[in-house]
PDB file of C-alpha atoms in Angstrom:
ATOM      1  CA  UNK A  12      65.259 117.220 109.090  1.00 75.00           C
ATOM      2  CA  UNK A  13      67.364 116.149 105.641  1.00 77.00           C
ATOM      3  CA  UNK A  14      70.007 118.547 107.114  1.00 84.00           C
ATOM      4  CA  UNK A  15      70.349 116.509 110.451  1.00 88.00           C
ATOM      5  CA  UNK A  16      70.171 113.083 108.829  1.00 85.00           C
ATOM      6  CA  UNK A  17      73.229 114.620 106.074  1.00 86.00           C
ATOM      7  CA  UNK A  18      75.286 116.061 109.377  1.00 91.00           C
ATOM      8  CA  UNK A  19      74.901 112.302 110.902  1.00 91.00           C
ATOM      9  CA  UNK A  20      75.325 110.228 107.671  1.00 93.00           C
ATOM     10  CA  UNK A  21      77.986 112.111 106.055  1.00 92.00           C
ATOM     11  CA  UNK A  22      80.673 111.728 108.468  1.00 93.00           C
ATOM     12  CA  UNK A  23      80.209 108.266 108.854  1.00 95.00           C
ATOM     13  CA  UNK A  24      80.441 107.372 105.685  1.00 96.00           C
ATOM     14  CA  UNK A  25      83.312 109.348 105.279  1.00 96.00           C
ATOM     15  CA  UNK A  26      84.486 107.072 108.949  1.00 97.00           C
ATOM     16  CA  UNK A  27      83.786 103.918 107.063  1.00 97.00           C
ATOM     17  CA  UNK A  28      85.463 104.906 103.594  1.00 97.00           C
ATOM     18  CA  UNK A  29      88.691 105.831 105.299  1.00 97.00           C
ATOM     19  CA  UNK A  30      88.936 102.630 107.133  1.00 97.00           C
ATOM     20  CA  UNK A  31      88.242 100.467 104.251  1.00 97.00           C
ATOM     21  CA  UNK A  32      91.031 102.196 102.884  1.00 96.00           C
ATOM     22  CA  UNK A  33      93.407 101.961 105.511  1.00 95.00           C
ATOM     23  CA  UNK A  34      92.287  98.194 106.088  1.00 95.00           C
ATOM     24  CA  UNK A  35      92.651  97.428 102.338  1.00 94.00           C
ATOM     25  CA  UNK A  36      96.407  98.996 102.608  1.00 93.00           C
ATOM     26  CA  UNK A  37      97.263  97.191 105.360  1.00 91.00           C
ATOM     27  CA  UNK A  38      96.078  93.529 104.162  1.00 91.00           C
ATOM     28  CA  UNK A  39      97.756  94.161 100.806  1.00 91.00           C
ATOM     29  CA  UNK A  40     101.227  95.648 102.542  1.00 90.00           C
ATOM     30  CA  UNK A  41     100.687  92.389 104.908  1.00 88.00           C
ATOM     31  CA  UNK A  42     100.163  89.875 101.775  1.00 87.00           C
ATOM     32  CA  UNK A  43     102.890  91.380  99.659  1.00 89.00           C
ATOM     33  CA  UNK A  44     104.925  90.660 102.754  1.00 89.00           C
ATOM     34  CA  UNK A  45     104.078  87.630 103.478  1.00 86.00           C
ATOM     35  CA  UNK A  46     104.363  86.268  99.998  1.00 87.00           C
ATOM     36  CA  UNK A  47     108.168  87.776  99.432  1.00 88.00           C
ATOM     37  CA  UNK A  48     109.717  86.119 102.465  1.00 87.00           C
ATOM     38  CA  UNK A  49     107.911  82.531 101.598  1.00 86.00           C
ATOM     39  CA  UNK A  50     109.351  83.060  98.537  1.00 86.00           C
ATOM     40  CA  UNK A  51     112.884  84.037 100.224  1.00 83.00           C
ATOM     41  CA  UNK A  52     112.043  81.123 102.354  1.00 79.00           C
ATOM     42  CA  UNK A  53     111.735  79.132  99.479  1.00 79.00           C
ATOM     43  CA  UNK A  54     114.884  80.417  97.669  1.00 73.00           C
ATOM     44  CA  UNK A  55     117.134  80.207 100.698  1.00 70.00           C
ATOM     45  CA  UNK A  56     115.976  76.388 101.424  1.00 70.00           C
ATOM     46  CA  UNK A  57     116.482  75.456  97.805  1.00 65.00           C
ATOM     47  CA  UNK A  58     119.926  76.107  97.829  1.00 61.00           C
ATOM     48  CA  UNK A  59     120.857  75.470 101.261  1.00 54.00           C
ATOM     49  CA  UNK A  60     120.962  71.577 100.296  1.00 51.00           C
ATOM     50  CA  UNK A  61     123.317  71.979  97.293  1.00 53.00           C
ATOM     51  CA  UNK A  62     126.671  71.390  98.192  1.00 47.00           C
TER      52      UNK A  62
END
C-alpha cells in the first residue's frame, strides 16, 4: 500500500516541481524584459526632447 501511494505521489511532485520551475523562469525572463525596454523607453524619451 506505501508502494502505490509512492508510485502516485512521486510523479506528481516531480509534475509540480518542474512547473514551478519553468513558471519561475518564465516570470523572471518576462520581468527582466519588461524592466529593460521601460528603461529603453525611458532612455529613448529622455533624449528625444533635447535638441
Amino acid at each position: 500500500m506505501l508502494l502505490n501511494a509512492a508510485v502516485l505521489i512521486v510523479p506528481i511532485a516531480l509534475g509540480a516541481a518542474l512547473l514551478y520551475w519553468i513558471i519561475r523562469l518564465g516570470v523572471k525572463h518576462g520581468l527582466r524584459s519588461y524592466y529593460a525596454d521601460r528603461s529603453r523607453e525611458s532612455a529613448v524619451n529622455s533624449t528625444s526632447g533635447v535638441g
